[in-house]
Short mmCIF file of C-alpha atoms in Angstrom, two decimals:
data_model
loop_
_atom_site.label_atom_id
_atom_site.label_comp_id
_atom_site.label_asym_id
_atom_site.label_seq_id
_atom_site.Cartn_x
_atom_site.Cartn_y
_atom_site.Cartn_z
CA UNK A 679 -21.45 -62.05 29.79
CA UNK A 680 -23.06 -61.30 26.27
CA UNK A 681 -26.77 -60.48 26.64
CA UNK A 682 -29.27 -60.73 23.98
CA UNK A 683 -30.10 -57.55 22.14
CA UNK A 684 -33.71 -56.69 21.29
CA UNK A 685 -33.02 -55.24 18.06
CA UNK A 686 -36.36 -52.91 17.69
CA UNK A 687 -35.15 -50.30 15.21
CA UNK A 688 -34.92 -53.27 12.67
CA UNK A 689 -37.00 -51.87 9.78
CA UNK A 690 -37.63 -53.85 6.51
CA UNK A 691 -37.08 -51.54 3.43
CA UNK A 692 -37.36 -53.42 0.17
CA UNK A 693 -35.70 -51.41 -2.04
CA UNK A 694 -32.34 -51.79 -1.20
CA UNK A 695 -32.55 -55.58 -1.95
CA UNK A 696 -34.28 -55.21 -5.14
CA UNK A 697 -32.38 -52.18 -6.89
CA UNK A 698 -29.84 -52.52 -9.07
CA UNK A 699 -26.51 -51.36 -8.97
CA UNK A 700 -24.36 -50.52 -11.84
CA UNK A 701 -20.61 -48.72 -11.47
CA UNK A 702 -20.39 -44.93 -12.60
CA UNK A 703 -18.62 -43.88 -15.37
CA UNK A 704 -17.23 -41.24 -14.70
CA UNK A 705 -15.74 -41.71 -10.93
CA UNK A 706 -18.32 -41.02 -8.37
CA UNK A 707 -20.68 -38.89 -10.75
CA UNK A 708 -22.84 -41.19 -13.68
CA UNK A 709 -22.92 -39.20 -17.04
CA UNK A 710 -25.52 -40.24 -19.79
CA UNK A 711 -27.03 -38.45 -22.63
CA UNK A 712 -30.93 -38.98 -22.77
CA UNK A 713 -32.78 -38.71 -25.95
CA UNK A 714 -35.81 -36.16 -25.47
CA UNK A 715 -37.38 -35.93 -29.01
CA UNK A 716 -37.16 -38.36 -31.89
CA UNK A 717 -37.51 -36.85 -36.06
CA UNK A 718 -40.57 -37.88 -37.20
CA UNK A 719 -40.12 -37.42 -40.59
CA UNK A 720 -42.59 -35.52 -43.49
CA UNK A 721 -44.87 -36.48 -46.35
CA UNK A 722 -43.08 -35.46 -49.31
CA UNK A 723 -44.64 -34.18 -52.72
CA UNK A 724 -43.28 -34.97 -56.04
CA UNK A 725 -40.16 -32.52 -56.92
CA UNK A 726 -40.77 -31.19 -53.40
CA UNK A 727 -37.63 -31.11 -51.19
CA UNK A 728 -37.88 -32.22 -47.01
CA UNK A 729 -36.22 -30.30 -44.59
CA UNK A 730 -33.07 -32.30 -42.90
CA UNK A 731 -34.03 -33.61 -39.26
CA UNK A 732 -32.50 -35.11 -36.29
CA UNK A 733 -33.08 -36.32 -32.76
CA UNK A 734 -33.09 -34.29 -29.78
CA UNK A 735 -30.80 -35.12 -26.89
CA UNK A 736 -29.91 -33.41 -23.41
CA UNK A 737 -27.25 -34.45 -20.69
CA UNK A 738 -27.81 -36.04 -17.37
CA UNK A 739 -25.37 -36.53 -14.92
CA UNK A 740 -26.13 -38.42 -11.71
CA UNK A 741 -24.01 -38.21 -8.19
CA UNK A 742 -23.13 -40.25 -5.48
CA UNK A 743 -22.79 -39.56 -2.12
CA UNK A 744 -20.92 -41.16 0.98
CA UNK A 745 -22.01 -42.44 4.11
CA UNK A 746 -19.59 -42.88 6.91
CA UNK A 747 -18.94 -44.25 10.15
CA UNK A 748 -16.87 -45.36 13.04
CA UNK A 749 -17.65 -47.51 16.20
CA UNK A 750 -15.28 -47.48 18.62
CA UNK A 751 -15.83 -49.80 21.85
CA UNK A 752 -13.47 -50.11 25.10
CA UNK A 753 -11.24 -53.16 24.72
CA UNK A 754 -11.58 -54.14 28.43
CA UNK A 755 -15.92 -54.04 27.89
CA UNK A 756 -15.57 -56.18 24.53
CA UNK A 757 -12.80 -58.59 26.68
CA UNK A 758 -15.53 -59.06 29.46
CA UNK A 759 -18.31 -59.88 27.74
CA UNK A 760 -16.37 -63.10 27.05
CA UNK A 761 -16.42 -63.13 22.94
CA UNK A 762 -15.05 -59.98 22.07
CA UNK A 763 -15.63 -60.66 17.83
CA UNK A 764 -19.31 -61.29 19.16
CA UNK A 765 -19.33 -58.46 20.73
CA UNK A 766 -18.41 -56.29 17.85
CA UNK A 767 -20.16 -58.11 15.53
CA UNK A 768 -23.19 -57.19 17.76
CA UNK A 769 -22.61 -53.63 17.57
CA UNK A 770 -21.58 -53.82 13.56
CA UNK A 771 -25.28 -54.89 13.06
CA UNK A 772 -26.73 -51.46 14.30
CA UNK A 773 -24.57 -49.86 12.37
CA UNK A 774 -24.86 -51.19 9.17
CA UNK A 775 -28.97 -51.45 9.83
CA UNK A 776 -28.84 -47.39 10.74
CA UNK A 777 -26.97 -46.69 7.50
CA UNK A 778 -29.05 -48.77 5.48
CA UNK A 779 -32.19 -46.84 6.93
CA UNK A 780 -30.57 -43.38 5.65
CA UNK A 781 -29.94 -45.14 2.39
CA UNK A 782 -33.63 -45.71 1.72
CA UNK A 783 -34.71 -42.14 3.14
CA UNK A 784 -31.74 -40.45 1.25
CA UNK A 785 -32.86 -42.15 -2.42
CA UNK A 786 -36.06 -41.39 -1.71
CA UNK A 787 -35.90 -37.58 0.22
CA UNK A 788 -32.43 -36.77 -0.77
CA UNK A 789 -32.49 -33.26 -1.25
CA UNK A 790 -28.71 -31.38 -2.87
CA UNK A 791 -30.48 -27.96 -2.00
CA UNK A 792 -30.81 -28.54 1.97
CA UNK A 793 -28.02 -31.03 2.23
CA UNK A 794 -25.02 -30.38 -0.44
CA UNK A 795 -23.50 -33.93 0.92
CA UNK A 796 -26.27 -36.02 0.00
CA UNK A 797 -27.71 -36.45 -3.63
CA UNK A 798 -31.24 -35.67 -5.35
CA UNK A 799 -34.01 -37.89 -4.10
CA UNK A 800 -36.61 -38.94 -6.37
CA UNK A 801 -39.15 -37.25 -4.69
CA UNK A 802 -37.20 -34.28 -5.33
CA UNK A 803 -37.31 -35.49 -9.38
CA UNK A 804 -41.00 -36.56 -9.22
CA UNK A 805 -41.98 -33.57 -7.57
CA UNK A 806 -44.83 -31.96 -9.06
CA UNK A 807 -47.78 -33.50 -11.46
CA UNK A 808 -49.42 -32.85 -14.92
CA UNK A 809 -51.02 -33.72 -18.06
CA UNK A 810 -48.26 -33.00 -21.15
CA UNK A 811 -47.36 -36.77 -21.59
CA UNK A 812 -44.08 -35.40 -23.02
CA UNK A 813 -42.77 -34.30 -19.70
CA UNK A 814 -41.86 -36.20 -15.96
CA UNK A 815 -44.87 -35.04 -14.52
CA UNK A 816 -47.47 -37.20 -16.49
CA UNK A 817 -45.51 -39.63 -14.37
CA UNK A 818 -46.53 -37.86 -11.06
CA UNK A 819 -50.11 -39.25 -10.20
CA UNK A 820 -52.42 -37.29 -7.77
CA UNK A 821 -53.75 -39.28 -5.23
CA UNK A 822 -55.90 -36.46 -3.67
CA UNK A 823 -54.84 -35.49 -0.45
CA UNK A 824 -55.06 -31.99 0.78
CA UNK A 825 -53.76 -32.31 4.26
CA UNK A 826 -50.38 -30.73 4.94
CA UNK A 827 -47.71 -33.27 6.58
CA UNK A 828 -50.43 -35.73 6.38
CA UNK A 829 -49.39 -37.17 2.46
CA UNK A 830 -47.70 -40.53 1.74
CA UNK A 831 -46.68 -42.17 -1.76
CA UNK A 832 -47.07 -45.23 -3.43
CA UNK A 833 -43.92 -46.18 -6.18
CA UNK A 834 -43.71 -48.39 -9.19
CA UNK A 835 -40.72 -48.70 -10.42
CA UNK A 836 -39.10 -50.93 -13.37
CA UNK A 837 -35.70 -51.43 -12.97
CA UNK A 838 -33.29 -52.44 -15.78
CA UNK A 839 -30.34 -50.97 -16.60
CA UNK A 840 -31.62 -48.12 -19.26
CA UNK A 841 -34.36 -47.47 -17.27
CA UNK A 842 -33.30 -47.18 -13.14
CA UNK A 843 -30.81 -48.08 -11.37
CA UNK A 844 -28.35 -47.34 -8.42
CA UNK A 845 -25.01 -45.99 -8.60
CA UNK A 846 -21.72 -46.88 -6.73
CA UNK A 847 -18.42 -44.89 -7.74
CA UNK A 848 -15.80 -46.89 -9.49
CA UNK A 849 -12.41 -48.04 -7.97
CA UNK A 850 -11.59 -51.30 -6.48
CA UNK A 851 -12.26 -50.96 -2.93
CA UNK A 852 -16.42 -49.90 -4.15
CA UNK A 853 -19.04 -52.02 -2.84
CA UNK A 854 -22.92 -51.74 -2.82
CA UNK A 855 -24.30 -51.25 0.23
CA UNK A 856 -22.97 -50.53 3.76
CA UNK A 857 -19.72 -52.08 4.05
CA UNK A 858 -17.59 -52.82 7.23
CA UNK A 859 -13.71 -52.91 7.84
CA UNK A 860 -12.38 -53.91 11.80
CA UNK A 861 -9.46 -51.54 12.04
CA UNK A 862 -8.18 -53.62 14.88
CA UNK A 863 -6.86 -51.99 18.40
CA UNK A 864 -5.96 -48.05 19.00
CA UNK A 865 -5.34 -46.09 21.91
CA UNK A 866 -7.90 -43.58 22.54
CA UNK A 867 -6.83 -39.79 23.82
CA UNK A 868 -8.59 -37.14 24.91
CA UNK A 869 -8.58 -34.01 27.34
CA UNK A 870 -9.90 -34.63 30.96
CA UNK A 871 -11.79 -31.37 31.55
CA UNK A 872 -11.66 -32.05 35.16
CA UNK A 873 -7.85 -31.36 35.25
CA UNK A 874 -6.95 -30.77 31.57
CA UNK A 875 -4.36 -33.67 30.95
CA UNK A 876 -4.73 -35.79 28.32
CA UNK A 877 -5.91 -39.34 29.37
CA UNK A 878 -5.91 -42.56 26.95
CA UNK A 879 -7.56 -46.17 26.99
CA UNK A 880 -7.25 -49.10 24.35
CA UNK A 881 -10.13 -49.66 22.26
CA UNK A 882 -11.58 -51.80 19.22
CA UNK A 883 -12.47 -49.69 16.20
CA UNK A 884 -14.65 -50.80 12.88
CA UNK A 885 -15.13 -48.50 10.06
CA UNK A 886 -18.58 -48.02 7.98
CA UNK A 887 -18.76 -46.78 4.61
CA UNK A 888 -21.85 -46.87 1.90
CA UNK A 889 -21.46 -45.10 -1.25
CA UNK A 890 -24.78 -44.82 -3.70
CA UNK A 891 -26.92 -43.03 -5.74
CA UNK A 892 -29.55 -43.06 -8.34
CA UNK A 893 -29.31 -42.88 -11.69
CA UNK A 894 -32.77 -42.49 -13.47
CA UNK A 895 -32.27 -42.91 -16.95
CA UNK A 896 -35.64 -42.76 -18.52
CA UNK A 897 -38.29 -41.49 -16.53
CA UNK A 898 -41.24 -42.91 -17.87
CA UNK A 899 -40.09 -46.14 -15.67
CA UNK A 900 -40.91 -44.42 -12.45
CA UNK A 901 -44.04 -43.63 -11.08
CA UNK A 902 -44.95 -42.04 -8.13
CA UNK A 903 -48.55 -41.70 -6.25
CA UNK A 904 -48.55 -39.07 -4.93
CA UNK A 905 -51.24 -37.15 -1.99
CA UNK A 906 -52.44 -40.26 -0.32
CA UNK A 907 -54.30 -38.84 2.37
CA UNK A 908 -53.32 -41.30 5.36
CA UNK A 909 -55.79 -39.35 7.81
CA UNK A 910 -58.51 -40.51 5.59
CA UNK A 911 -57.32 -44.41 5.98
CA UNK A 912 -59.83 -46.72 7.37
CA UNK A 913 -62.92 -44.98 6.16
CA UNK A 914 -65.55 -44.35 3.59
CA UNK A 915 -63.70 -41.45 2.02
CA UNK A 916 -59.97 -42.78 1.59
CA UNK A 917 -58.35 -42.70 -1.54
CA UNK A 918 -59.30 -45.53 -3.95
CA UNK A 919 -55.73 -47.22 -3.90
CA UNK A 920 -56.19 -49.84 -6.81
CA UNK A 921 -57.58 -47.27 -9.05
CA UNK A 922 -54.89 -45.14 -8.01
CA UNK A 923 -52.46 -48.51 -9.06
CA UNK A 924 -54.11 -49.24 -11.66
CA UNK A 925 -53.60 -45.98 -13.50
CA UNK A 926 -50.29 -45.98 -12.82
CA UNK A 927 -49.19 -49.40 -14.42
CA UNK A 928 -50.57 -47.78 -17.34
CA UNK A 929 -47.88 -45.08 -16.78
CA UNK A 930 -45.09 -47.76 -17.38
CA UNK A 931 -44.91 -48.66 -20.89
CA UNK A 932 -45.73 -52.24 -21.56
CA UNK A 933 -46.47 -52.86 -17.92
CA UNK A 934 -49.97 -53.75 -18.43
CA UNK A 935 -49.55 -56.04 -20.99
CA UNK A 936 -46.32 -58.05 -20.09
CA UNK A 937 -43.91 -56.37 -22.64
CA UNK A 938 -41.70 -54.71 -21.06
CA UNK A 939 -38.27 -55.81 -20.18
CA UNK A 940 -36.46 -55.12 -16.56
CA UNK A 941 -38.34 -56.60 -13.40
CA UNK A 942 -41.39 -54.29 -11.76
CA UNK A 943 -41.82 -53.53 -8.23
CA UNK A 944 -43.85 -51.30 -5.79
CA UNK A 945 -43.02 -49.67 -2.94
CA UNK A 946 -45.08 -48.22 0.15
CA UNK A 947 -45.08 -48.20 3.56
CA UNK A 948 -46.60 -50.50 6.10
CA UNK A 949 -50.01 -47.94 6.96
CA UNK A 950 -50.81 -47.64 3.32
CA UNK A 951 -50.26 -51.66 2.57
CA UNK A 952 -52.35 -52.07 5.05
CA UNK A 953 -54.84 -49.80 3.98
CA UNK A 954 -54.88 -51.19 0.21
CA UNK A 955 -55.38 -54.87 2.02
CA UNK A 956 -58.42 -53.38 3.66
CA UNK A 957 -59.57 -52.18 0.38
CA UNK A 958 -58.97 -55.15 -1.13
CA UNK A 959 -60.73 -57.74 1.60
CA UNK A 960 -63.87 -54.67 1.06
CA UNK A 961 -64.38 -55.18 -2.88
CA UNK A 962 -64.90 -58.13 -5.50
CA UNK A 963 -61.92 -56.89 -7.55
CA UNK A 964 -59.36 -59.72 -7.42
CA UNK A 965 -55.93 -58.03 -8.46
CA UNK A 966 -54.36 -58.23 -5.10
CA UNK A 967 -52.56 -61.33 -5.27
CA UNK A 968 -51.12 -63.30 -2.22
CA UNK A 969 -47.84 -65.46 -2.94
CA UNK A 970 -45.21 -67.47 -1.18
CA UNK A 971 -41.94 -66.99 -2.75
CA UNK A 972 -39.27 -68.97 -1.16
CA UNK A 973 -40.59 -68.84 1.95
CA UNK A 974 -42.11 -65.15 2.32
CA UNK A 975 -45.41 -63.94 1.73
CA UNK A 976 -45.41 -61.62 -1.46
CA UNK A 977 -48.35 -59.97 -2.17
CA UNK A 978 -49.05 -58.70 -5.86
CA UNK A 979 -50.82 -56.02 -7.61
CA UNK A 980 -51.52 -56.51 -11.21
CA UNK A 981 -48.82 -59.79 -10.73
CA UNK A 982 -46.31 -56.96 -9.82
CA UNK A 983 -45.06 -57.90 -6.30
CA UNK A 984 -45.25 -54.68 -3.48
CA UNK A 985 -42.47 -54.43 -1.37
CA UNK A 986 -42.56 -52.72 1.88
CA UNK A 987 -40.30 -49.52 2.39
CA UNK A 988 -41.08 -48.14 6.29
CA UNK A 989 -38.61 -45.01 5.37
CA UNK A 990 -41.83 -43.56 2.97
CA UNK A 991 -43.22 -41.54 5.17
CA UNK A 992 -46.49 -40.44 6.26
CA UNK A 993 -46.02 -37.26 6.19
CA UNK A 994 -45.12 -35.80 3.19
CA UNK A 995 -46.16 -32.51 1.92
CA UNK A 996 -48.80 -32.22 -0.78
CA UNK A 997 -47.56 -32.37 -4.27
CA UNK A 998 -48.85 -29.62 -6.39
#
């Protein structure tokens, strides 16, 4: 008999339905060349020469990584429960929400130094903050926070093609997101280490794959908050979120005054929406913007709509 399954790792992370996905070009690594400085030309004096000039560029290549899978489940449990495609079906769904999970942490914490499998997060990109508006970090807001392990982050992001995106390798058989192929029935071996002899049994076996990455073409389109001291939520001295916000849509050029192209977002996790809803109920200011879109209550900072990511994490270290 099939029994209902209480699916409580479900987590809602926004990202991975908003994001973009282009196709590398260049297999399962993305190569583009990224202009860093522009001529700017001199003021020339009659008979006087001007020296020759031309733009700066530098090379960025992007990777992808792969996550994998297999679920295997006893043929005679699956025949039992009396729909054995139910069944599997059933067990598919934790699957492919697990993997999606790691998707969002990996895009966000993916780190090629500790783990050579995965790729570079973009907290490992938007890792450090500063002043020179020439350089990623003026992109890199501090929120404050001095607590070790006690930091979160709030994201903008505006997506378009030139500016971010996600990556899937080429080939035919490439799909975005977590995919899932039933590879029908196989007989199971293995060695009994009660009596050493190798024992078999039939089972039902589905294969998982997700291939990804992100390809960040011009940084200015990301921002990150970064040092939001979550200890600090709920009281007199937490960080000012929508002046933290607001600063940042300045960050994004055009954002603040509607000419930019590509679609905005933000991205945070459930403690600190709640925390900027509490802020927001507390003040006059009237920038946080309920909205039902097609059924589902969007809210909206600056009429850019926040999406909820619970794979941010609480407890980041402090940016320096």
């Amino acid at each position: 008999t099939l029994l209902p399954v209480i699916e409580m790792m479900t987590q809602a992370n926004a990202i991975l339905k908003d994001m973009p996905f282009i196709a590398c070009n260049s297999g399962t690594d993305h190569k583009a060349v990224i202009r860093s400085g522009i001529p700017e030309g001199v003021c020339r004096k009659l008979y006087g020469g001007v020296p020759m000039e031309r733009s700066h560029k530098i090379a960025v290549t992007d990777t992808t990584c792969m996550l994998e899978s297999y679920s295997e489940v006893d043929k005679t449990v699956a025949r039992r429960s009396g729909n054995p495609d139910v069944y599997r079906l059933r067990e598919a769904k934790a699957f492919i929400e697990g993997m999606s999970q790691k998707m969002a942490r990996i895009m966000f914490y993916g780190d090629l130094d500790k783990n050579p499998e995965e790729i570079n997060g973009l907290c490992h990109r938007y890792n450090e903050y500063g002043t020179d508006k020439d350089k990623s970090t003026y992109n890199v807001i501090n929120g404050g926070g001095t607590t070790a392990n006690k930091e979160a982050s709030i994201w903008l992001f505006n997506f378009a093609e030139d500016y971010i995106t996600g990556l899937y390798p080429t080939g035919a058989n490439s799909k975005i997101g977590v995919t899932h192929e039933p590879l029908g029935e196989h007989t199971k071996t293995y060695i009994d280490p009660a009596d050493s002899k190798e024992k078999g049994y039939q089972v039902l076996r589905d294969h998982f794959v997700a291939e990804f990455g992100v390809h960040v073409a011009d940084w200015r389109r990301v921002v990150r908050i970064a040092n939001v001291d979550t200890d600090k939520f709920g009281s007199s001295g937490a960080p000012d979120l929508m002046a933290l916000m607001r600063k940042a849509t300045y960050r994004i050029p055009g954002a603040t005054t509607k000419n930019t192209t590509g679609r905005l977002a933000w991205y945070m996790n459930g403690d600190v929406m709640e925390e900027l809803e509490r802020q927001y109920f507390a003040t006059t200011q009237m920038q946080l913007v309920p909205e039902n879109a097609a059924g589902e209550v969007l809210a909206k900072y600056r009429n850019i709509p926040i999406g909820l990511v619970e794979q941010l994490m609480n407890t980041e270290t402090v940016v320096s």
